[in-house]
mmCIF file of C-alpha atoms in Angstrom:
data_model
loop_
_atom_site.group_PDB
_atom_site.id
_atom_site.type_symbol
_atom_site.label_atom_id
_atom_site.label_comp_id
_atom_site.label_asym_id
_atom_site.label_seq_id
_atom_site.Cartn_x
_atom_site.Cartn_y
_atom_site.Cartn_z
ATOM 1 C CA MET V 200 -5.541 13.849 37.872
ATOM 2 C CA VAL V 201 -8.988 14.911 36.675
ATOM 3 C CA GLU V 202 -7.374 16.932 33.891
ATOM 4 C CA ILE V 203 -5.549 13.828 32.718
ATOM 5 C CA ILE V 204 -8.773 11.839 32.650
ATOM 6 C CA LYS V 205 -10.511 14.522 30.604
ATOM 7 C CA LYS V 206 -7.813 14.206 27.949
ATOM 8 C CA MET V 207 -7.964 10.406 27.756
ATOM 9 C CA SER V 208 -9.592 8.738 24.792
ATOM 10 C CA MET V 209 -12.826 6.818 25.283
ATOM 11 C CA GLU V 210 -10.883 3.563 24.999
ATOM 12 C CA ALA V 211 -8.289 4.695 27.552
ATOM 13 C CA ARG V 212 -10.966 5.703 30.073
ATOM 14 C CA THR V 213 -12.687 2.377 29.575
ATOM 15 C CA ALA V 214 -9.398 0.490 29.947
ATOM 16 C CA LEU V 215 -8.655 2.354 33.176
ATOM 17 C CA TYR V 216 -12.055 1.387 34.580
ATOM 18 C CA LEU V 217 -11.558 -2.240 33.505
ATOM 19 C CA ALA V 218 -8.064 -2.321 35.031
ATOM 20 C CA ILE V 219 -9.513 -1.235 38.366
ATOM 21 C CA ALA V 220 -12.241 -3.886 38.021
ATOM 22 C CA GLU V 221 -9.585 -6.537 37.355
ATOM 23 C CA ASN V 222 -8.159 -5.883 40.832
ATOM 24 C CA SER V 223 -11.567 -6.538 42.379
ATOM 25 C CA PHE V 224 -11.902 -9.646 40.241
ATOM 26 C CA LYS V 225 -8.560 -10.993 41.471
ATOM 27 C CA SER V 226 -9.575 -10.337 45.077
ATOM 28 C CA LEU V 227 -12.920 -12.105 44.684
ATOM 29 C CA PHE V 228 -11.574 -15.165 42.904
ATOM 30 C CA ASN V 229 -8.147 -15.738 44.390
ATOM 31 C CA VAL V 230 -8.855 -19.432 44.984
ATOM 32 C CA ASN V 231 -11.767 -20.988 43.078
ATOM 33 C CA GLN V 232 -11.426 -20.647 39.321
ATOM 34 C CA ASN V 233 -13.872 -23.445 38.530
ATOM 35 C CA ASP V 234 -16.785 -21.492 39.957
ATOM 36 C CA GLU V 235 -19.635 -20.542 37.565
ATOM 37 C CA GLN V 236 -19.434 -16.932 38.723
ATOM 38 C CA TYR V 237 -15.720 -16.870 37.926
ATOM 39 C CA ARG V 238 -16.366 -18.094 34.385
ATOM 40 C CA ASP V 239 -19.227 -15.638 33.820
ATOM 41 C CA VAL V 240 -17.283 -12.632 35.064
ATOM 42 C CA ARG V 241 -14.050 -13.638 33.334
ATOM 43 C CA GLN V 242 -15.937 -13.983 30.053
ATOM 44 C CA ALA V 243 -17.575 -10.570 30.514
ATOM 45 C CA LEU V 244 -14.285 -8.840 31.349
ATOM 46 C CA ASP V 245 -12.489 -10.552 28.467
ATOM 47 C CA LYS V 246 -15.151 -9.428 25.990
ATOM 48 C CA CYS V 247 -14.956 -5.888 27.371
ATOM 49 C CA TRP V 248 -11.187 -5.900 26.922
ATOM 50 C CA CYS V 249 -11.679 -7.230 23.395
ATOM 51 C CA TRP V 250 -14.008 -4.312 22.657
ATOM 52 C CA VAL V 251 -11.431 -1.827 24.023
ATOM 53 C CA GLU V 252 -8.531 -3.383 22.112
ATOM 54 C CA LYS V 253 -10.202 -4.297 18.815
ATOM 55 C CA GLY V 254 -13.650 -2.715 18.816
ATOM 56 C CA ASN V 255 -15.091 -5.857 17.262
ATOM 57 C CA VAL V 256 -17.675 -6.845 19.884
ATOM 58 C CA PRO V 257 -21.174 -5.445 19.231
ATOM 59 C CA ALA V 258 -22.666 -3.485 22.121
ATOM 60 C CA ILE V 259 -25.702 -5.769 22.279
ATOM 61 C CA ASP V 260 -23.414 -8.800 22.770
ATOM 62 C CA LEU V 261 -21.720 -7.033 25.668
ATOM 63 C CA TYR V 262 -25.099 -6.061 27.105
ATOM 64 C CA LYS V 263 -26.228 -9.691 27.168
ATOM 65 C CA LEU V 264 -23.367 -10.383 29.568
ATOM 66 C CA ILE V 265 -25.024 -8.385 32.332
ATOM 67 C CA ASP V 266 -28.719 -8.697 31.465
ATOM 68 C CA SER V 267 -29.654 -12.014 29.971
ATOM 69 C CA PRO V 268 -32.235 -14.705 30.705
ATOM 70 C CA GLU V 269 -29.455 -17.307 30.425
ATOM 71 C CA SER V 270 -27.245 -15.895 33.177
ATOM 72 C CA ASP V 271 -27.646 -14.246 36.532
ATOM 73 C CA GLY V 272 -25.309 -11.431 35.549
ATOM 74 C CA VAL V 273 -22.731 -9.555 37.537
ATOM 75 C CA TYR V 274 -25.207 -7.174 39.179
ATOM 76 C CA GLU V 275 -27.223 -10.087 40.528
ATOM 77 C CA TYR V 276 -24.081 -11.675 41.944
ATOM 78 C CA GLY V 277 -23.406 -8.421 43.767
ATOM 79 C CA MET V 278 -26.934 -8.181 45.134
ATOM 80 C CA ALA V 279 -26.703 -11.743 46.445
ATOM 81 C CA GLU V 280 -23.397 -11.116 48.235
ATOM 82 C CA GLN V 281 -23.768 -10.604 51.990
ATOM 83 C CA GLU V 282 -20.273 -9.405 52.889
ATOM 84 C CA TYR V 283 -19.983 -5.642 52.347
ATOM 85 C CA ARG V 284 -16.381 -5.648 51.052
ATOM 86 C CA LYS V 285 -17.169 -8.310 48.463
ATOM 87 C CA LYS V 286 -20.416 -6.558 47.500
ATOM 88 C CA VAL V 287 -18.418 -3.404 46.722
ATOM 89 C CA MET V 288 -16.037 -5.447 44.554
ATOM 90 C CA TRP V 289 -18.953 -7.006 42.659
ATOM 91 C CA TYR V 290 -20.444 -3.587 41.960
ATOM 92 C CA ASN V 291 -17.045 -2.256 40.932
ATOM 93 C CA ILE V 292 -16.802 -5.014 38.319
ATOM 94 C CA ALA V 293 -20.417 -4.576 37.211
ATOM 95 C CA ASP V 294 -20.006 -0.808 36.868
ATOM 96 C CA ALA V 295 -16.864 -1.200 34.746
ATOM 97 C CA ILE V 296 -18.660 -3.657 32.467
ATOM 98 C CA ALA V 297 -21.719 -1.375 32.285
ATOM 99 C CA TYR V 298 -19.494 1.614 31.453
ATOM 100 C CA THR V 299 -17.865 -0.385 28.655
ATOM 101 C CA ILE V 300 -21.288 -1.314 27.312
ATOM 102 C CA TRP V 301 -22.400 2.314 27.503
ATOM 103 C CA GLN V 302 -19.316 3.378 25.530
ATOM 104 C CA ALA V 303 -19.961 0.632 22.966
ATOM 105 C CA PHE V 304 -23.584 1.720 22.473
ATOM 106 C CA ASN V 305 -22.458 5.350 22.144
ATOM 107 C CA LYS V 306 -19.814 4.423 19.591
ATOM 108 C CA GLU V 307 -22.515 2.614 17.586
ATOM 109 C CA ASN V 308 -24.726 5.742 17.854
ATOM 110 C CA VAL V 309 -27.587 3.853 19.501
ATOM 111 C CA LYS V 310 -30.201 6.415 20.552
ATOM 112 C CA TYR V 311 -32.327 4.363 22.937
ATOM 113 C CA LEU V 312 -30.262 2.569 25.532
ATOM 114 C CA PRO V 313 -31.426 -0.288 27.757
ATOM 115 C CA GLN V 314 -32.599 0.982 31.149
ATOM 116 C CA ILE V 315 -29.672 -0.477 33.099
ATOM 117 C CA ILE V 316 -27.225 1.386 30.803
ATOM 118 C CA GLY V 317 -29.232 4.566 30.222
ATOM 119 C CA GLY V 318 -28.252 6.239 33.494
ATOM 120 C CA ILE V 319 -24.496 6.004 32.955
ATOM 121 C CA ASP V 320 -22.504 9.103 32.055
ATOM 122 C CA GLU V 321 -18.971 10.508 32.123
ATOM 123 C CA GLU V 322 -19.564 12.377 35.397
ATOM 124 C CA ASP V 323 -20.172 9.082 37.215
ATOM 125 C CA PHE V 324 -16.900 7.764 35.799
ATOM 126 C CA LYS V 325 -14.987 10.902 36.799
ATOM 127 C CA ASP V 326 -16.430 10.793 40.320
ATOM 128 C CA TYR V 327 -15.528 7.122 40.626
ATOM 129 C CA ILE V 328 -11.969 7.680 39.432
ATOM 130 C CA LYS V 329 -11.571 10.638 41.823
ATOM 131 C CA ASP V 330 -12.588 8.341 44.684
ATOM 132 C CA VAL V 331 -10.126 5.686 43.524
ATOM 133 C CA VAL V 332 -7.348 8.273 43.274
ATOM 134 C CA VAL V 333 -8.063 9.505 46.826
ATOM 135 C CA ILE V 334 -7.846 5.929 48.110
ATOM 136 C CA THR V 335 -4.741 5.263 46.033
ATOM 137 C CA MET V 336 -3.035 8.392 47.344
ATOM 138 C CA THR V 337 -2.775 6.799 50.769
ATOM 139 C CA TYR V 338 -0.463 4.221 49.238
ATOM 140 C CA THR V 339 1.337 6.098 46.509
ATOM 141 C CA SER V 340 1.905 9.581 45.191
ATOM 142 C CA GLU V 341 -0.021 11.047 42.287
ATOM 143 C CA LYS V 342 3.234 11.125 40.313
ATOM 144 C CA ARG V 343 3.712 7.382 40.800
ATOM 145 C CA LEU V 344 0.123 6.775 39.700
ATOM 146 C CA LYS V 345 0.763 8.846 36.568
ATOM 147 C CA ASN V 346 3.861 6.750 35.884
ATOM 148 C CA ILE V 347 1.855 3.545 36.190
ATOM 149 C CA LEU V 348 -0.791 4.895 33.824
ATOM 150 C CA GLN V 349 1.915 5.930 31.372
ATOM 151 C CA GLN V 350 3.546 2.494 31.487
ATOM 152 C CA GLU V 351 0.203 0.897 30.694
ATOM 153 C CA ASN V 352 -0.236 3.335 27.767
ATOM 154 C CA PHE V 353 -3.408 4.760 29.331
ATOM 155 C CA LEU V 354 -2.022 8.255 28.801
ATOM 156 C CA GLU V 355 -0.522 7.809 25.356
ATOM 157 C CA GLY V 356 -0.764 10.938 23.256
ATOM 158 C CA ILE V 357 -1.655 13.496 25.949
ATOM 159 C CA TYR V 358 0.261 16.073 27.950
ATOM 160 C CA VAL V 359 1.205 15.310 31.538
ATOM 161 C CA ASP V 360 3.109 17.924 33.548
ATOM 162 C CA ASN V 361 4.213 19.714 30.361
ATOM 163 C CA ASP V 362 5.611 16.502 28.916
ATOM 164 C CA TYR V 363 4.049 14.822 25.900
ATOM 165 C CA VAL V 364 3.372 11.190 26.743
#
């Protein structure tokens, strides 16, 4: 699985991270969609998806979604959460958004990144995905996971098991 991830484009890796975050989002907000947190997080995820799909959202606009005087931000929501399972979901969402922002800043060739984004790198992403794959393997085989990724076009244009996707 790690070899597949290495071959993914920046946009595909980001989309994979966001797809995982969407599952946490659905778990957190399965009932109350009028909540301010729901609107804030939905807006942040939607803008991240827009960046992945169209590349037309400036990195600084994405950054304001997690670190802005006008909003508490996703990280703050996670810190305020008392229940461990929900806290993990909040951080999962925040990390996916932060990774997207990091990719956006890199694509714009920004040299000096904001502190909250500066510590992000591909190794963190790979470690996170490895952990997700280990958890996922209890429910499905690696082959099934590859099929899901292929169906979602996350693996478009790379080799998987000697087949060109």
